[in-house]
Structures are given as structure tokens and as C-alpha cells.
Short mmCIF file of C-alpha atoms and ligand atoms in Angstrom, two decimals:
data_model
loop_
_atom_site.label_atom_id
_atom_site.label_comp_id
_atom_site.label_asym_id
_atom_site.label_seq_id
_atom_site.Cartn_x
_atom_site.Cartn_y
_atom_site.Cartn_z
CA MET A 18 -33.18 26.13 -14.92
CA ARG A 19 -31.83 24.78 -18.20
CA THR A 20 -33.04 21.49 -19.84
CA ALA A 21 -30.16 19.18 -20.67
CA PRO A 22 -29.68 17.39 -24.01
CA HIS A 23 -30.68 14.35 -22.02
CA SER A 24 -34.15 16.01 -21.44
CA ALA A 25 -35.27 13.75 -18.72
CA PHE A 26 -33.40 15.78 -16.19
CA ALA A 27 -32.66 19.66 -15.55
CA VAL A 28 -29.27 21.39 -14.81
CA SER A 29 -29.21 24.66 -12.86
CA ALA A 30 -28.00 27.45 -14.91
CA GLU A 31 -24.96 27.79 -12.42
CA VAL A 32 -23.75 23.98 -13.08
CA ALA A 33 -24.75 24.02 -16.86
CA ASP A 34 -22.21 27.13 -17.10
CA ALA A 35 -19.42 25.36 -14.92
CA LEU A 36 -19.80 22.35 -16.87
CA GLU A 37 -19.52 24.07 -20.03
CA ASN A 38 -16.54 26.17 -19.20
CA GLY A 39 -14.65 23.27 -17.57
CA ARG A 40 -15.08 24.83 -14.16
CA PRO A 41 -15.30 22.54 -11.04
CA VAL A 42 -18.61 21.08 -9.93
CA VAL A 43 -19.53 18.87 -6.72
CA ALA A 44 -22.39 16.83 -6.54
CA LEU A 45 -24.54 17.01 -3.05
CA GLU A 46 -26.90 14.56 -1.86
CA SER A 47 -30.65 15.52 -0.64
CA THR A 48 -31.48 12.19 1.47
CA ILE A 49 -28.92 13.42 3.98
CA ILE A 50 -30.86 16.42 4.29
CA ALA A 51 -34.31 15.05 4.05
CA HIS A 52 -33.43 11.89 5.86
CA GLY A 53 -30.25 12.02 7.55
CA LEU A 54 -30.54 15.25 9.58
CA PRO A 55 -33.35 16.96 11.88
CA ARG A 56 -35.08 20.03 10.88
CA PRO A 57 -34.06 22.82 11.07
CA ARG A 58 -30.50 21.89 11.16
CA ASN A 59 -31.01 19.93 7.69
CA TYR A 60 -31.99 23.44 5.89
CA GLU A 61 -28.96 25.31 7.41
CA ALA A 62 -26.78 22.37 6.72
CA ALA A 63 -28.00 22.13 2.72
CA ARG A 64 -27.12 25.91 2.31
CA GLU A 65 -23.95 25.80 4.36
CA PHE A 66 -22.53 22.96 2.15
CA GLU A 67 -23.19 24.82 -1.02
CA GLN A 68 -21.89 27.95 0.22
CA ILE A 69 -18.63 26.28 1.15
CA LEU A 70 -18.45 25.13 -2.45
CA ARG A 71 -19.18 28.42 -3.80
CA ASP A 72 -16.69 30.13 -1.68
CA ALA A 73 -14.12 27.92 -3.06
CA ASP A 74 -15.59 28.81 -6.77
CA VAL A 75 -17.30 25.27 -7.04
CA ALA A 76 -20.67 25.08 -8.61
CA PRO A 77 -22.66 23.05 -5.92
CA ALA A 78 -25.00 20.61 -7.86
CA THR A 79 -27.37 19.44 -5.07
CA ILE A 80 -29.43 16.74 -6.66
CA ALA A 81 -33.11 15.90 -5.92
CA VAL A 82 -36.32 14.90 -8.10
CA LEU A 83 -38.71 17.77 -7.81
CA ASP A 84 -42.46 17.12 -9.49
CA GLY A 85 -41.06 14.24 -11.55
CA VAL A 86 -37.88 15.92 -12.76
CA PRO A 87 -34.19 15.17 -11.73
CA GLN A 88 -32.57 18.24 -10.59
CA ILE A 89 -28.72 18.69 -11.14
CA GLY A 90 -28.41 21.75 -8.77
CA LEU A 91 -31.12 23.44 -6.92
CA ASP A 92 -32.51 27.02 -6.85
CA SER A 93 -33.11 28.16 -3.11
CA ASP A 94 -36.89 27.28 -3.29
CA GLY A 95 -35.50 23.79 -4.27
CA VAL A 96 -33.17 23.59 -1.43
CA ARG A 97 -35.91 24.54 1.08
CA ARG A 98 -38.19 21.88 -0.23
CA ILE A 99 -35.66 19.17 0.19
CA ALA A 100 -35.45 20.22 3.67
CA GLU A 101 -38.98 20.96 4.73
CA GLU A 102 -41.21 18.76 2.77
CA ASP A 103 -41.49 15.13 3.64
CA LEU A 104 -40.00 13.66 0.54
CA ALA A 105 -39.54 10.00 -0.42
CA LYS A 106 -36.33 8.38 -0.27
CA ALA A 107 -35.24 7.54 -3.67
CA SER A 108 -32.40 5.22 -4.82
CA VAL A 109 -31.60 4.81 -8.39
CA ARG A 110 -34.76 2.33 -8.90
CA ASP A 111 -37.19 4.76 -7.90
CA LEU A 112 -36.26 7.55 -10.52
CA PRO A 113 -38.38 6.23 -13.35
CA MET A 114 -41.35 5.88 -11.02
CA LEU A 115 -40.86 9.53 -9.50
CA ALA A 116 -40.48 10.71 -13.01
CA ALA A 117 -43.63 9.13 -14.64
CA ALA A 118 -45.81 10.07 -11.81
CA GLY A 119 -44.45 13.53 -11.53
CA ALA A 120 -43.44 13.20 -8.00
CA SER A 121 -40.62 14.07 -5.73
CA GLY A 122 -38.13 12.39 -3.97
CA ALA A 123 -34.45 12.83 -1.97
CA THR A 124 -31.87 11.05 -3.47
CA THR A 125 -29.50 8.45 -1.90
CA VAL A 126 -25.89 8.54 -2.52
CA ALA A 127 -26.52 5.76 -5.31
CA ALA A 128 -29.36 7.98 -6.82
CA THR A 129 -27.34 11.14 -6.51
CA ALA A 130 -24.14 9.55 -8.18
CA HIS A 131 -26.11 8.17 -11.15
CA LEU A 132 -27.75 11.36 -11.88
CA ALA A 133 -24.54 13.29 -11.35
CA SER A 134 -22.75 11.02 -13.70
CA LEU A 135 -25.56 11.16 -16.32
CA ALA A 136 -24.99 15.15 -15.93
CA GLY A 137 -21.20 14.79 -16.49
CA VAL A 138 -20.28 15.71 -12.90
CA ARG A 139 -17.33 13.45 -11.39
CA VAL A 140 -17.10 14.44 -7.90
CA PHE A 141 -19.50 14.07 -5.10
CA ALA A 142 -19.33 15.05 -1.32
CA THR A 143 -21.70 12.80 1.24
CA GLY A 144 -21.51 12.14 4.83
CA GLY A 145 -21.32 8.43 5.13
CA LEU A 146 -21.52 5.69 2.29
CA GLY A 147 -24.54 3.40 2.51
CA GLY A 148 -23.01 -0.22 2.80
CA VAL A 149 -23.62 -3.84 4.05
CA HIS A 150 -25.99 -3.99 7.10
CA ARG A 151 -25.51 -6.07 10.06
CA GLY A 152 -27.41 -9.43 9.65
CA ALA A 153 -27.22 -9.00 5.70
CA GLY A 154 -26.35 -12.94 5.61
CA THR A 155 -29.83 -13.50 6.34
CA SER A 156 -31.57 -10.11 5.11
CA PHE A 157 -29.64 -9.50 2.06
CA ASP A 158 -29.63 -5.88 2.98
CA GLU A 159 -26.98 -4.21 1.06
CA SER A 160 -27.21 -0.67 0.14
CA ALA A 161 -27.58 -0.09 -3.75
CA ASP A 162 -24.68 2.59 -3.23
CA LEU A 163 -22.23 0.00 -3.59
CA SER A 164 -23.62 -2.03 -6.70
CA THR A 165 -24.16 1.74 -8.23
CA LEU A 166 -20.49 2.86 -7.66
CA ALA A 167 -19.52 -0.48 -9.45
CA VAL A 168 -21.16 1.14 -12.75
CA THR A 169 -20.92 4.91 -12.17
CA PRO A 170 -17.57 7.10 -12.93
CA VAL A 171 -18.19 9.12 -9.69
CA THR A 172 -15.60 9.93 -6.90
CA VAL A 173 -17.41 9.98 -3.67
CA VAL A 174 -15.98 11.76 -0.34
CA THR A 175 -17.16 10.14 2.40
CA ALA A 176 -16.21 9.70 6.17
CA GLY A 177 -16.03 5.65 5.67
CA VAL A 178 -19.48 3.98 6.53
CA LYS A 179 -21.31 4.16 9.69
CA SER A 180 -20.69 1.88 12.50
CA VAL A 181 -24.23 0.61 12.37
CA LEU A 182 -23.43 -1.32 9.30
CA ASP A 183 -21.05 -4.08 9.06
CA ILE A 184 -17.85 -2.34 7.74
CA ALA A 185 -15.91 -5.49 6.92
CA ALA A 186 -18.37 -6.68 4.64
CA THR A 187 -18.98 -3.19 3.12
CA LEU A 188 -15.16 -3.37 2.32
CA GLU A 189 -15.25 -6.87 0.79
CA ARG A 190 -18.27 -5.79 -1.39
CA LEU A 191 -16.19 -2.84 -2.76
CA GLU A 192 -13.41 -5.10 -3.46
CA THR A 193 -15.57 -7.59 -5.13
CA LEU A 194 -17.37 -4.64 -7.11
CA SER A 195 -13.78 -3.43 -8.07
CA VAL A 196 -14.29 -0.22 -6.64
CA PRO A 197 -11.13 1.51 -5.41
CA VAL A 198 -11.05 2.73 -1.86
CA VAL A 199 -8.62 5.40 -1.03
CA GLY A 200 -7.62 6.95 2.04
CA TYR A 201 -7.07 10.43 2.45
CA ARG A 202 -3.90 10.98 4.52
CA THR A 203 -4.91 7.58 6.17
CA THR A 204 -4.63 3.83 5.86
CA VAL A 205 -7.14 3.22 8.36
CA PHE A 206 -10.83 3.17 7.14
CA PRO A 207 -12.72 5.80 8.89
CA SER A 208 -15.97 4.73 10.89
CA PHE A 209 -17.91 8.07 10.28
CA TRP A 210 -18.58 9.46 13.88
CA LEU A 211 -14.94 8.23 14.56
CA THR A 212 -11.58 8.64 13.16
CA GLU A 213 -10.69 5.09 12.78
CA SER A 214 -12.38 1.56 12.14
CA ALA A 215 -10.86 -1.70 12.96
CA HIS A 216 -10.01 -2.09 9.16
CA THR A 217 -7.28 -0.76 6.92
CA ILE A 218 -7.02 0.16 3.42
CA ASP A 219 -4.27 -0.58 0.89
CA TRP A 220 -4.34 2.69 -0.78
CA SER A 221 -3.65 6.31 0.57
CA VAL A 222 -3.13 9.73 -0.95
CA GLU A 223 -1.62 13.22 0.64
CA SER A 224 -3.40 15.37 -1.62
CA ALA A 225 -6.20 16.07 -3.73
CA ALA A 226 -4.25 16.41 -6.84
CA GLN A 227 -3.23 12.80 -6.38
CA VAL A 228 -6.91 12.03 -6.42
CA ALA A 229 -7.45 13.89 -9.68
CA ALA A 230 -4.48 11.81 -11.05
CA ILE A 231 -6.31 8.64 -10.10
CA MET A 232 -9.48 9.39 -11.74
CA ARG A 233 -7.59 9.89 -14.87
CA SER A 234 -5.70 6.90 -14.52
CA GLN A 235 -9.15 5.09 -13.87
CA ASP A 236 -10.74 6.80 -16.98
CA ALA A 237 -8.06 4.98 -18.90
CA LEU A 238 -7.63 1.56 -17.12
CA GLY A 239 -11.06 0.99 -15.24
CA HIS A 240 -14.34 -0.15 -16.54
CA GLY A 241 -16.31 2.97 -15.47
CA GLN A 242 -16.55 2.33 -11.83
CA GLY A 243 -16.36 5.25 -9.15
CA ILE A 244 -13.83 5.65 -6.52
CA VAL A 245 -14.42 6.10 -2.84
CA VAL A 246 -12.02 8.33 -1.00
CA ALA A 247 -12.41 7.89 2.83
CA ASN A 248 -11.90 11.11 4.62
CA PRO A 249 -11.80 10.67 8.31
CA ILE A 250 -13.14 13.26 10.77
CA PRO A 251 -10.11 14.69 12.66
CA ARG A 252 -9.61 12.93 15.99
CA LYS A 253 -10.45 15.82 17.92
CA GLN A 254 -13.63 16.39 16.42
CA GLN A 255 -14.70 12.77 16.68
CA TRP A 256 -17.44 11.59 18.93
CA ASP A 257 -16.59 10.07 22.29
CA PRO A 258 -15.90 6.71 21.55
CA THR A 259 -17.39 5.39 24.81
CA GLU A 260 -20.76 7.17 24.32
CA HIS A 261 -20.51 6.06 20.88
CA ASP A 262 -20.29 2.25 21.58
CA ARG A 263 -22.98 2.70 24.05
CA VAL A 264 -25.37 4.49 22.12
CA LEU A 265 -24.91 1.98 18.95
CA ILE A 266 -25.84 -0.94 20.83
CA GLU A 267 -28.92 0.74 22.12
CA ALA A 268 -29.89 1.83 18.44
CA LEU A 269 -29.53 -1.65 16.82
CA ASP A 270 -31.68 -2.96 19.58
CA ALA A 271 -34.15 -0.26 19.03
CA ALA A 272 -34.50 -1.11 15.35
CA ASP A 273 -34.72 -4.71 15.84
CA ALA A 274 -37.43 -3.98 18.61
CA ALA A 275 -39.05 -1.63 16.57
CA GLY A 276 -39.07 -4.27 13.44
CA MET A 277 -37.18 -1.93 11.14
CA HIS A 278 -36.35 -3.38 7.79
CA GLY A 279 -35.49 -2.08 4.38
CA LYS A 280 -34.77 1.43 3.37
CA ALA A 281 -36.32 2.53 6.84
CA VAL A 282 -33.47 1.18 8.76
CA THR A 283 -30.69 3.88 8.28
CA PRO A 284 -32.91 6.76 8.74
CA PHE A 285 -34.57 5.14 12.06
CA LEU A 286 -30.57 4.34 13.12
CA LEU A 287 -29.58 8.08 12.50
CA SER A 288 -32.64 9.90 14.30
CA TYR A 289 -32.41 7.32 17.12
CA ILE A 290 -28.72 8.05 17.64
CA VAL A 291 -29.10 11.92 17.30
CA HIS A 292 -31.77 11.79 20.21
CA ALA A 293 -29.90 9.31 22.35
CA SER A 294 -26.49 11.27 22.45
CA GLU A 295 -28.55 14.47 22.91
CA GLY A 296 -27.34 15.96 19.88
CA ARG A 297 -23.68 15.32 20.27
CA SER A 298 -23.87 12.76 17.25
CA LEU A 299 -25.27 15.72 14.97
CA GLU A 300 -22.66 17.95 15.50
CA VAL A 301 -19.86 15.38 14.63
CA ASN A 302 -21.95 14.42 11.59
CA LEU A 303 -22.39 18.20 10.55
CA ASP A 304 -18.44 18.38 11.04
CA LEU A 305 -17.54 15.24 8.87
CA ALA A 306 -19.88 16.43 6.35
CA ARG A 307 -18.34 19.91 5.97
CA ASN A 308 -15.04 18.31 5.91
CA ASN A 309 -16.08 16.19 3.15
CA VAL A 310 -17.27 19.18 1.05
CA ARG A 311 -14.24 20.93 1.75
CA LEU A 312 -12.22 17.76 0.14
CA ALA A 313 -14.54 17.55 -2.56
CA ALA A 314 -14.31 20.97 -3.67
CA GLN A 315 -10.01 20.67 -3.83
CA ILE A 316 -10.51 17.35 -5.74
CA ALA A 317 -13.02 18.93 -8.54
CA ILE A 318 -10.72 21.75 -8.74
CA GLU A 319 -7.86 19.62 -9.18
CA TRP A 320 -9.91 17.48 -11.52
CA SER A 321 -11.15 20.49 -13.62
CA ALA A 322 -7.18 21.67 -13.94
CA LEU A 323 -6.37 18.30 -15.63
CA ALA A 324 -9.37 17.83 -17.58
N1 LIG B 10 -25.28 8.03 5.65
C1 LIG B 10 -25.48 9.12 6.28
N2 LIG B 10 -26.80 9.86 6.38
C2 LIG B 10 -27.53 9.24 5.53
C3 LIG B 10 -27.38 8.20 4.43
C4 LIG B 10 -26.14 7.67 4.83
O1 LIG B 10 -24.67 9.40 7.30
O2 LIG B 10 -28.46 9.99 5.28
C5 LIG B 10 -28.27 8.19 3.36
C6 LIG B 10 -27.60 8.18 2.10
O3 LIG B 10 -28.35 8.91 1.22
C7 LIG B 10 -27.29 6.57 1.50
C8 LIG B 10 -28.35 6.09 2.37
O4 LIG B 10 -27.16 6.63 0.43
O5 LIG B 10 -28.66 6.53 3.56
C9 LIG B 10 -28.43 4.58 2.51
O6 LIG B 10 -29.42 4.01 2.52
P1 LIG B 10 -29.72 2.28 2.48
O7 LIG B 10 -29.18 1.98 3.67
O8 LIG B 10 -31.10 2.22 2.35
O9 LIG B 10 -29.30 2.20 1.03
MN1 LIG B 11 -31.29 -1.33 2.34
#
């Protein structure tokens, strides 16, 4: 690990080399590994996502806080730790406390995007972006993923947002926060396990090069916000919509009955849904995440060619 100029975090040699030489880098989050996927598939997934990037000559920057130090790029022991240790779920606001205490945490989309941008990484692949929770009108539960993207110049490749959230409200908030939402080869916003939601988006692109061109224009015309690239899972790989609708209602009821609130809600729902679907939703989750990593690799390659 090399200490970055901003010595509050560490950058892996692989990522530092790529950044210094203008080669492509893609950030990956650790909350999806620590809290979004069950063991031991989470460890296999973390390694596979990195391998997909390396096979495309893109440096993987998996991000987590280990022993108080935000890591931009993990070594193999770090990857094992995010999969096997019981790490706290860390959003942007948790970073100073973890650092001061020398503690470890798995970073959400918000914290990963923030740290990626501090290190100069511009492209990030996740599974699904956080958003506005159902009932947010009274609970005020809206993921910091949204407000962070309003002030963080990172392009996030996501399969939309999960149908457990209020998708319409999430899209409204992204509009208010002036975060562009661009469909990859679609004008329908995807809903994570399903190719489509009931919502359309204004802008779509046909190629990774077009995303890189939008990033360059946004650097000139924006105010430092990020970009959401909505990348739907191909229809033949999506979860069976009938089973999806049934399990979704069960999961939301179970979360209510268990009195879940705050940051525990998302991990609870994800794990409930994996069990209730006997693992079928998990395969879809892995497929869409791989799909996002592959597209992010292409975008990072196009971006490094432009920049
Ligand atoms: N979506 C997934 N899997 C996940 C998450 C989202 O499909 O693991 C995680 C991401 O790290 C995201 C976080 O940033 O959940 C959002 O949590 P909250 O709703 O508490 O902000
Ligand atoms: Mn929340």
C-alpha cells in the first residue's frame, strides 16, 4: 500500500500505478460484499468482480475502511476481510469515527463514491443504488447515496434501484439534486432484479464512449455532481416477475413486523429476499452486478482515452 498525498487514505500499488499513468480504474463497493450477499458467495463475488476488471486491463479499486484507514484498492487479505469479518456498514458520515477509532467498515455506495473521488477514481460499479425508502414521507429514510452523488463527480453504473424502494420518489430526488440519469441502451429505468420499472428516463446512450463524452461535458458544465448510468439486466436473465412481486410484499411485511428501521432495513430486506426466493434472487443479483462491472470497465477505458 502506498500512502496517497492526502495521507488520510491509502491507495493500492495497482491503483496508484494506473492513476499515475492515466490507465483505467473502476471503484467497487464493499457493503454489497459484507452486507448485500451471503457468505461464501460474497467472497467469490468480490474476487470475480476484480478479475473481470483485470481481464479488461482495468485496475480494480475495491474500497473499504480497514483498521481506521480507507483503502482505495485492497490486497487479497483485504478482500478476504470484507467478506469474512463482521464489518460495520459505513456511509460517508461514519468515516471520521472509524478513522479516529482505528476501526473497520464496509463502505456503501455513498462512502465508496466519496472515497473514490478523493483518490481521483471517476467510474464506479455497484449492484443497485440506494434511494428513497417506501414510507419516507414519514420516516425520512432516504439513502445518503443520493445526496452524496449530488456533490461527488463519480459515474455510478447501477441496475437501477431495488423495487423495495420508492422508485418514483428516488428519481424525483435525483432530479432535484441535479444528478443526471442516463439509460444504457434503454429509456426505461430498471428495477434491479427486473429489466424494467414503471418509470421512463429522458436520456439514453448506446455506447460506453457516449458516457465518457457526457462525463467530459459535465466536467465543463456541471457543479461537481455524479452521473447515474442505469444498466438493466437482460430480460432473459431477470428474476421471474411473479415470484418477485410475491416475495417483495412478504419481505416488506417482514421488515415491518421485525421493527426494522434506519441502516438495518436494506441488509434485512436483501437477506430475507435471498432466503424467500431459495437463492434465485441471488443469482440475478450476481448477474446484474457482473454486468455492471463489465460496462463500468468499458466506460473507464473510454474515459482514460479521453482524459
Ligand atoms: N443495493 C444492493 N445491495 C446492497 C446495497 C444496495 O443491491 O448491498 C447497499 C449499498 O451499499 C447501498 C446501501 O449504498 O445498501 C444503501 O443503504 P441505505 O439504504 O441504508 O442507505
Ligand atoms: Mn437509510
